[in-house]
C-alpha atoms as one frame of an Amber mdcrd trajectory, in Angstrom:
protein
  -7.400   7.752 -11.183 -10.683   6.604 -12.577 -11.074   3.000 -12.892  -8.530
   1.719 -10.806  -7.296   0.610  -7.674  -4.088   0.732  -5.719  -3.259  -0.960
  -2.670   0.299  -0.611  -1.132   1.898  -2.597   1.534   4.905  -0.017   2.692
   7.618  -0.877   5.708   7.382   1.936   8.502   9.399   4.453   6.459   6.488
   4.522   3.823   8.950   2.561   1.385   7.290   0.711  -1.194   7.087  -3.400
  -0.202   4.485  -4.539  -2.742   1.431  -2.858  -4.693  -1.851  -4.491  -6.115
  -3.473  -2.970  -8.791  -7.210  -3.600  -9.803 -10.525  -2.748 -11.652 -12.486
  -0.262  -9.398 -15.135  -3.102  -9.232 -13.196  -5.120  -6.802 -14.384  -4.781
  -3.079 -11.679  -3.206  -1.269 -11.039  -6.189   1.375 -10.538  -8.435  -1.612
  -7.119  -6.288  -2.519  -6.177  -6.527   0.488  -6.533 -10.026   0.595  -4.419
  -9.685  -2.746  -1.566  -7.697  -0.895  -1.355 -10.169   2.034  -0.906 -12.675
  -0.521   1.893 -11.146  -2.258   3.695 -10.206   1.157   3.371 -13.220   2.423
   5.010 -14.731  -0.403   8.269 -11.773   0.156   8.330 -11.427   3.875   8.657
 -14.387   5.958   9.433 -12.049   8.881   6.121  -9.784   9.411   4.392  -9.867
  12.742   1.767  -7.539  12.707   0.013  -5.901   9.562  -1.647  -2.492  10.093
  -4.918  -1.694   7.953  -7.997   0.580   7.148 -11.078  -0.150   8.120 -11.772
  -1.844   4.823  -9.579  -4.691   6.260 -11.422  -5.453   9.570 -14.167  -6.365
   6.976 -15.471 -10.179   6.582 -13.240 -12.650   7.882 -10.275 -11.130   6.698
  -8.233 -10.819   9.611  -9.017 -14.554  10.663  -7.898 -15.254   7.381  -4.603
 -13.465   7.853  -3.794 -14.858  11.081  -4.414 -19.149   9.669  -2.495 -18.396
   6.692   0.098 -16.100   7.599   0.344 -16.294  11.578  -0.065 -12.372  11.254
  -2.084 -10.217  13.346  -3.692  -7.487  10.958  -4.953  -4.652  13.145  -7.537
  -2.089  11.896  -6.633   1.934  12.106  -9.945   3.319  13.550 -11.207   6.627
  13.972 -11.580   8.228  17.040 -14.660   7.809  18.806 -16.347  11.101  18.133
 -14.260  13.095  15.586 -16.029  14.933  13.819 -13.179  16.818  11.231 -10.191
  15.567  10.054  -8.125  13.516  12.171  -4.198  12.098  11.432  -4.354   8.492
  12.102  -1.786   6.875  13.306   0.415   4.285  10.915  -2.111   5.331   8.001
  -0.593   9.199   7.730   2.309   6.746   6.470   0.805   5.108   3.477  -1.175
   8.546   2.699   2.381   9.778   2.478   3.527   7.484   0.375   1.002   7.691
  -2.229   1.965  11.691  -1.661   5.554  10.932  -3.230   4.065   8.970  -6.276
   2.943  11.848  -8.230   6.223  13.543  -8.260   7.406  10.390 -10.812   5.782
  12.336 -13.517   4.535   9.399 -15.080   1.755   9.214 -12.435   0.195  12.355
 -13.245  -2.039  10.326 -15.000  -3.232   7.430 -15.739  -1.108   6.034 -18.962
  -0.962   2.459 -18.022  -3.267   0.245 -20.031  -2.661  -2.656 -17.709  -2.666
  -3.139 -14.399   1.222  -5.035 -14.521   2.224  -1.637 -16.061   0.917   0.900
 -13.475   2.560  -1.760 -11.071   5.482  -1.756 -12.626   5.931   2.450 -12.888
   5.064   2.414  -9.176   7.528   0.056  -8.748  10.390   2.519 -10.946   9.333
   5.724  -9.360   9.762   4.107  -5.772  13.297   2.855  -6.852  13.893   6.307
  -8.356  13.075   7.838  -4.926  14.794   4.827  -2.862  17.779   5.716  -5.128
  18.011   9.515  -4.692  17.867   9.042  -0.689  20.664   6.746  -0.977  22.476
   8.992  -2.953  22.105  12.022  -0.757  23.044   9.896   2.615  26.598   9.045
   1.308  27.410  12.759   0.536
């Protein structure tokens, strides 16, 4: 989606925890910064944070670790890959952002604000979240 930016925190079930959305002018380790903000204000309980490379950038993961007491650990490559490669822990998010478009409202981009694209992310996770729950009691 052309002028934005989505970065999703998700548990290890690929369940929504918290989403940032930005301009596409933002540097990507500054949304993360964002999300770590935002989780650390929902989650007292997190222990270690998994992240792109994006993450490992600056002093970001210094950062994490005075503020939060987390350990954020970068998802590398392998050393010498030269095709495509599942990582592991980042197949998860991938996955997640996978189920999005399904909400239909994410086919595109309809949101004038960023709060509003949050906020439909937000519904179509609890629409999934919801069906799930549904099915598991039958």
């Amino acid at each position: 989606m052309t002028g934005r930016k989505r970065h999703v925190a998700v548990d290890t079930l690929g369940l929504l925890l918290t989403i940032v959305v930005h301009a596409a002018d933002w540097q990507d380790q500054d949304g993360a910064e964002w999300v770590m903000e935002k989780l650390g204000e929902q989650y007292k309980r997190i222990k270690v944070v998994f992240g792109d490379l994006a993450c490992g950038r600056g002093d970001l993961p210094e950062w994490v670790m005075e503020t939060f007491g987390w350990i954020l650990q970068t998802v590398l490559r392998p050393v010498g890959a030269q095709s495509f490669v599942v990582l592991p822990k980042r197949w998860i998010v991938e996955r997640t952002f996978a189920w999005l478009p399904r909400h239909r409202r994410h086919s595109k981009d309809y949101e004038k604000t960023a709060a509003s694209s949050e906020a439909i992310t937000y519904i179509a996770m609890i629409s999934l979240m919801s069906k799930r729950l549904a099915k598991a009691n039958y």
